[in-house]
Coordinates of C-alpha atoms and ligand atoms in Angstrom, one line a residue:
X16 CA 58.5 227.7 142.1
X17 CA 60.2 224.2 140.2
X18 CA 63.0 225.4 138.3
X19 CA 63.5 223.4 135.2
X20 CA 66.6 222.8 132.9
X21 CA 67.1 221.1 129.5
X22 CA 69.8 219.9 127.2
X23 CA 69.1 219.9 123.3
X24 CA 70.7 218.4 120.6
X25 CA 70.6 216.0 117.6
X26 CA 70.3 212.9 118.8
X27 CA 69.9 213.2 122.1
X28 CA 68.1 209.8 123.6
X29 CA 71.8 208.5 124.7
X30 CA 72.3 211.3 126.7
X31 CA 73.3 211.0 130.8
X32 CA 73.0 214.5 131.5
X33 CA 69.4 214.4 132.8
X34 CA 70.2 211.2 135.0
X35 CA 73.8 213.0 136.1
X36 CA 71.3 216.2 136.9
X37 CA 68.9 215.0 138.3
X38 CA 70.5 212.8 140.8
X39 CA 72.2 215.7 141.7
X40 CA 68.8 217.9 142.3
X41 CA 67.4 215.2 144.7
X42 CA 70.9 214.7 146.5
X43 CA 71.1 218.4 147.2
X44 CA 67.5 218.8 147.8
X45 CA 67.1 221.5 145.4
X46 CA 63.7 221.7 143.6
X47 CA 64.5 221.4 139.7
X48 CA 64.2 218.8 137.2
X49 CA 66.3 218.2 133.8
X50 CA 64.4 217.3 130.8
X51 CA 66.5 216.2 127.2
X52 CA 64.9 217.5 124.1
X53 CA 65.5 216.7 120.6
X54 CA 65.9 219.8 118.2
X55 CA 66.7 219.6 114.8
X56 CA 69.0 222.0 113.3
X57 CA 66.4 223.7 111.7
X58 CA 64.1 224.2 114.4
X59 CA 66.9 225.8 116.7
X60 CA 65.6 229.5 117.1
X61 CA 62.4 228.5 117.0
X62 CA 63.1 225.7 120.3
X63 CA 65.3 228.4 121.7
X64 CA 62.1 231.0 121.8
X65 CA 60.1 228.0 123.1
X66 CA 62.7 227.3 125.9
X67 CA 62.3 231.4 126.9
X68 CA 58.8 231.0 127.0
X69 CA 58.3 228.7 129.3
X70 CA 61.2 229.5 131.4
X71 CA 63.9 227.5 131.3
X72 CA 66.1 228.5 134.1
X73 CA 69.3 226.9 132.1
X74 CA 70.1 224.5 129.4
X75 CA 73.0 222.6 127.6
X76 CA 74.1 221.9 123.9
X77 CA 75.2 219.3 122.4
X78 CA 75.7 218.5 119.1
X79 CA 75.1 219.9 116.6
X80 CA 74.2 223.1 118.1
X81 CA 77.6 224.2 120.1
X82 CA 78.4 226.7 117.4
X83 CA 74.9 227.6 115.8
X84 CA 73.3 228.7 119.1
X85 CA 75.7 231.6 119.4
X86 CA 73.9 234.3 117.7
X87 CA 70.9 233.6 120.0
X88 CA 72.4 234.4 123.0
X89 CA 73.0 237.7 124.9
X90 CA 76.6 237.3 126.2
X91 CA 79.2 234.8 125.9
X92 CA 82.0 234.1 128.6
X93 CA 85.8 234.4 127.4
X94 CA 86.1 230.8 126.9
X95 CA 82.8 230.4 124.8
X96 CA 83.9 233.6 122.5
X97 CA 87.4 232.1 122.3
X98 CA 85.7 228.4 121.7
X99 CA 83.0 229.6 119.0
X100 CA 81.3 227.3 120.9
X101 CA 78.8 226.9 123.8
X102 CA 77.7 223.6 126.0
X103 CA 75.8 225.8 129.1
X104 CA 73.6 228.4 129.1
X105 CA 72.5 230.3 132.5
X106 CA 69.7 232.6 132.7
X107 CA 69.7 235.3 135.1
X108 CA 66.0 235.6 135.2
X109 CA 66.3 238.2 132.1
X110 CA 70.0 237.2 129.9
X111 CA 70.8 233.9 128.2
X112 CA 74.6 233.9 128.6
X113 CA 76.6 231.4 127.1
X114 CA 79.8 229.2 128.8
X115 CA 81.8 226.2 127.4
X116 CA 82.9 224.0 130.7
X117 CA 84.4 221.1 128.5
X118 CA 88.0 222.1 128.8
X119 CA 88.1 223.0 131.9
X120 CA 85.9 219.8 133.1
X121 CA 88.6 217.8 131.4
X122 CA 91.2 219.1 133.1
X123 CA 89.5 218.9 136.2
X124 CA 89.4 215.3 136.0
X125 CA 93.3 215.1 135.2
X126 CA 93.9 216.9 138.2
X127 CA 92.4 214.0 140.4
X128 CA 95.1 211.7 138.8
X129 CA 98.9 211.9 139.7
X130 CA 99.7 214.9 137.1
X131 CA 102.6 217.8 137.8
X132 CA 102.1 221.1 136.1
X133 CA 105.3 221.0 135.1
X134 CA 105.0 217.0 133.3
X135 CA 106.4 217.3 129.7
X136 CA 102.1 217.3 128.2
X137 CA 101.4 215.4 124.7
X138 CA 97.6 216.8 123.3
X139 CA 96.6 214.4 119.8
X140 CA 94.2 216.3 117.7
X141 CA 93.9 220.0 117.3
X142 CA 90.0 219.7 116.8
X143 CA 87.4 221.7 118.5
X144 CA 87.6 219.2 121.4
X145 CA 91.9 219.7 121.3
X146 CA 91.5 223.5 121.5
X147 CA 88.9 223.8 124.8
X148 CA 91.3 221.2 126.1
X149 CA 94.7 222.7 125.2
X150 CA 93.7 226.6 126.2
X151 CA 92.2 225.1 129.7
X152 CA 95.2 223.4 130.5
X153 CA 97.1 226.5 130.1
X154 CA 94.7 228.4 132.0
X155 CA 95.4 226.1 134.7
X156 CA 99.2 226.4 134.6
X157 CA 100.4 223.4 132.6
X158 CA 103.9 224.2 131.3
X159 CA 105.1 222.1 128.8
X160 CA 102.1 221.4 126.2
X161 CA 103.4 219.8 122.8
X162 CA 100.3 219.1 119.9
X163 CA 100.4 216.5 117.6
X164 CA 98.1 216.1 114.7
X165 CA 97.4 214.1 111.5
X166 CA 97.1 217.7 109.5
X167 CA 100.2 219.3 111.1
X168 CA 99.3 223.3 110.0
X169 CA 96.2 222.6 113.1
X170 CA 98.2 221.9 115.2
X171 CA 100.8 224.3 114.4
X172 CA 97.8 227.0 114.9
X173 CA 96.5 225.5 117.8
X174 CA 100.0 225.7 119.5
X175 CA 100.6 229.6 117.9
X176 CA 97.4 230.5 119.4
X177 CA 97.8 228.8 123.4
X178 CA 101.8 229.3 123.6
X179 CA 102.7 225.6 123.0
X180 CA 104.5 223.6 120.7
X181 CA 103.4 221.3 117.6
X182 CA 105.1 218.6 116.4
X183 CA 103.7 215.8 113.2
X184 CA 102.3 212.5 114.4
X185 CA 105.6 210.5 113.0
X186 CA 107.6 212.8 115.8
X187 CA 104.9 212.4 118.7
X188 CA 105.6 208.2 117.3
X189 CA 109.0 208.5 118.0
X190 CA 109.4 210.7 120.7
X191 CA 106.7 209.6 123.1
X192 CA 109.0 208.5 126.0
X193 CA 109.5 211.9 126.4
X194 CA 105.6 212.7 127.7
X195 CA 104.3 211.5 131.4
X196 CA 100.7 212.8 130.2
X197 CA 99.1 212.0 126.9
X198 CA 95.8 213.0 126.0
X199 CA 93.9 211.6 122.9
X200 CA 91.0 214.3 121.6
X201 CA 90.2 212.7 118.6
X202 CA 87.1 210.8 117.8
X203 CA 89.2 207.4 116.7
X204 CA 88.4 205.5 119.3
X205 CA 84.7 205.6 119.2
X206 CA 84.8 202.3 117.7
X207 CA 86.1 199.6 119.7
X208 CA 88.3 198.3 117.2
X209 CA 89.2 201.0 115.1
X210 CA 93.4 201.5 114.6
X211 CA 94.7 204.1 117.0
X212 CA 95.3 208.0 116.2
X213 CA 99.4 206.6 116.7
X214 CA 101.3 204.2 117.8
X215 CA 102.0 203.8 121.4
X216 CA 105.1 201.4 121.1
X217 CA 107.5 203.7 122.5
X218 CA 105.1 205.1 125.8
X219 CA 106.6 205.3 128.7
X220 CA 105.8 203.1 131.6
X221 CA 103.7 204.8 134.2
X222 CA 102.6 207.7 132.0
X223 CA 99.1 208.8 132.7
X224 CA 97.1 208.3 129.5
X225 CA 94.0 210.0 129.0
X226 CA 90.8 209.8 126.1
X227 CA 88.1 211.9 126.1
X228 CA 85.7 209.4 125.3
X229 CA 83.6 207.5 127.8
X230 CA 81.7 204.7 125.4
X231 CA 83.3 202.6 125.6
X232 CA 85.0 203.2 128.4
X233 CA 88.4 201.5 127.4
X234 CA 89.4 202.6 124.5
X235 CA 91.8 201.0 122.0
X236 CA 94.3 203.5 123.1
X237 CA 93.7 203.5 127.1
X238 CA 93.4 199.5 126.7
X239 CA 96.9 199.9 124.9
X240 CA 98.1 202.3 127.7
X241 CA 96.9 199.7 130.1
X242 CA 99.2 197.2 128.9
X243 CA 102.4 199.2 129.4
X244 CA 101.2 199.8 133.2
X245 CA 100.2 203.1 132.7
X246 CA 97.5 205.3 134.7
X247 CA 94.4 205.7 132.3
X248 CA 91.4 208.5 132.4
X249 CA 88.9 207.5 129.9
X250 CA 86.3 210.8 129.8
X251 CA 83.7 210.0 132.1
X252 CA 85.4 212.1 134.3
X253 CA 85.2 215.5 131.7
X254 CA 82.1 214.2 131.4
X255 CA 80.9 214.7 134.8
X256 CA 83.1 217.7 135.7
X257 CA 81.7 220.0 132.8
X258 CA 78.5 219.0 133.8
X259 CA 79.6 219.8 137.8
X260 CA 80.6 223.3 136.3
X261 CA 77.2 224.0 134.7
X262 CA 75.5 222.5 138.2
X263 CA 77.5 225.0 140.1
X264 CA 76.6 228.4 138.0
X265 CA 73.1 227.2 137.6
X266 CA 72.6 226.3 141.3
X267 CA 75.5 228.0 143.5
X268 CA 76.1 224.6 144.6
X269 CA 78.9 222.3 144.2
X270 CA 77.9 218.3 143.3
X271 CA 79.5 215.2 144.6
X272 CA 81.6 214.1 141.6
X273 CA 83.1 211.0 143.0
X274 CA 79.9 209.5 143.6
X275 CA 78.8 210.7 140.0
X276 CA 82.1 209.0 138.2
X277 CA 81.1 205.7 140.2
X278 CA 77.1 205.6 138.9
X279 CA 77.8 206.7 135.4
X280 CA 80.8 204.0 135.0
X281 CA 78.3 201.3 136.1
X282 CA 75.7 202.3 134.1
X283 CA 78.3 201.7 131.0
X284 CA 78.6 198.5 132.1
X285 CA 82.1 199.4 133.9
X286 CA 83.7 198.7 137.5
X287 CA 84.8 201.2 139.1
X288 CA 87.9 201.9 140.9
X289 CA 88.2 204.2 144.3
X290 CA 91.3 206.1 143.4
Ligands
ATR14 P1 86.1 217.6 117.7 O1 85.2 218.8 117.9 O2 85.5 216.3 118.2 O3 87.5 217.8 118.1 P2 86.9 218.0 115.0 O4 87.1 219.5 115.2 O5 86.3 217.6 113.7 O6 86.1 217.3 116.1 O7 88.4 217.4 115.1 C1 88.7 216.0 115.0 C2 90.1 215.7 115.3 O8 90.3 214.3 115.2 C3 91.1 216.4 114.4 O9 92.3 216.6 115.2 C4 91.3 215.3 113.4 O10 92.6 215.4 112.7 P3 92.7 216.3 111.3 O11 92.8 217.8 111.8 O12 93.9 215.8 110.7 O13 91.4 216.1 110.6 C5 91.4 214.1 114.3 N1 91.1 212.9 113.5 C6 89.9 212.4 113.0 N2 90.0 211.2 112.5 C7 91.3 210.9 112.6 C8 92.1 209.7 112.2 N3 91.5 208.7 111.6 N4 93.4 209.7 112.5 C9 94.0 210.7 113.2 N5 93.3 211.8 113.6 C10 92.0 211.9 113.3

């Protein structure tokens, strides 16, 4: 029979999961279709019973449910629990367990850039987004991770918590020829001209520069990075790898990512670039 999947949040019409999903289902010939669905906050049991009923086989959250679907669910993986948040949900045919693939998509998309485990690592923000980020990158056996934050004590937590160090925004300022990767997680940036998280005076040439945002595509702070010749990853690419990761435990089957990063760049009106 079909097998159908969903993503739910609040708003959710700008979504590119169900193109991203569905392109994937016809590549790989598998029979399954992706719907998006709004839910208001409100209504989220209440959709989440629906969903059961008619037998979703998987789903993912967006905001504003990441946290409040939690409770519904009937096991959570070590990274949702450690997140208190959720973006996938597999059913097994009988359990609705919970996964968060966002940290780990990200750094799967750093990894197809020029990075060495052992690069001196600069992480701005210490937000939910910081933490996925910041515990997946020491998962994956990144050394040398440094936070910097506009509230210091988060990052100071953050960096107790994953074995890393914390230092204030003025220090990250001053310091950041130190860093070969540098990875903005927090939402400034959203807006094309809004004034960076910091300034990026002193970046070294050549660093690789990352932003987890993907519209617009060039940040502020990547256009910035651009500038002083480094190599920038704006977050199409964690956007498409958590949603590879959620592919592969729904399916068993591992999706073309390349090909992915290429269509979702031109539909934001990018070019892309074979790397
Ligand atoms: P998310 O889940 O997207 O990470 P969040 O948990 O609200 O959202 O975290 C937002 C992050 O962006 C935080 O690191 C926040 O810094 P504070 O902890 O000091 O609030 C950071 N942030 C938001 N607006 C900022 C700004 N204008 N300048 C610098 N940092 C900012």
């Amino acid at each position: 029979m079909k097998k159908w999947y969903a993503v739910i949040g609040d708003p959710i019409t700008h979504s590119l999961s169900p193109f991203m999903h569905d392109t994937w289902f016809r590549d790989h010939g598998i029979d399954a279709s992706y719907v998006p669905i709004r839910v208001e906050p409100a209504n989220l049991e209440k959709a989440f019973e629906s969903l059961k009923l008619l037998g979703v086989s998987g789903f993912n959250i967006t905001l504003p449910h990441k946290q409040s679907i939690i409770p519904f669910l009937d096991q959570l993986d070590d990274t949702a629990l450690k997140m208190n948040a959720v973006n996938t949900v597999v059913c097994d045919g009988q359990q609705y367990a919970g996964f968060n693939t966002d940290g780990d998509g990200f750094v799967r998309s750093l990894l197809t850039h020029p990075v060495d485990r052992n690069d001196q690592l600069l992480v701005i923000g210490a937000g939910g987004a910081a933490r996925g980020i910041v515990h997946a990158l020491k998962r994956a056996g990144f050394h040398h991770v440094t936070i910097a934050n506009r509230t210091f004590r988060r990052a100071e937590e953050l960096a107790e918590e994953t074995e890393s160090a914390a230092i204030t925004m003025a220090d990250a300022e001053s310091s950041l020829a130190d860093f070969n990767i540098i990875v903005q997680t927090t939402s400034v940036g959203l807006s094309k001209d809004e004034a960076l998280p910091l300034s990026l005076d002193r970046l070294k040439e050549g660093a690789v520069v990352a932003d987890i945002i993907y519209n617009p595509l060039t940040t502020s702070f990547l256009q910035a990075a651009k500038e002083k010749n480094c190599t920038i990853v704006n977050g199409v690419g964690m956007f498409v790898y958590q949603g590879a990761i959620a592919f592969e435990k729904w399916t068993g089957v591992e999706p073309d990512t390349e090909k992915m990063i290429q269509l979702i760049t031109e539909k934001l009106g990018g070019t892309y670039v074979n790397r």
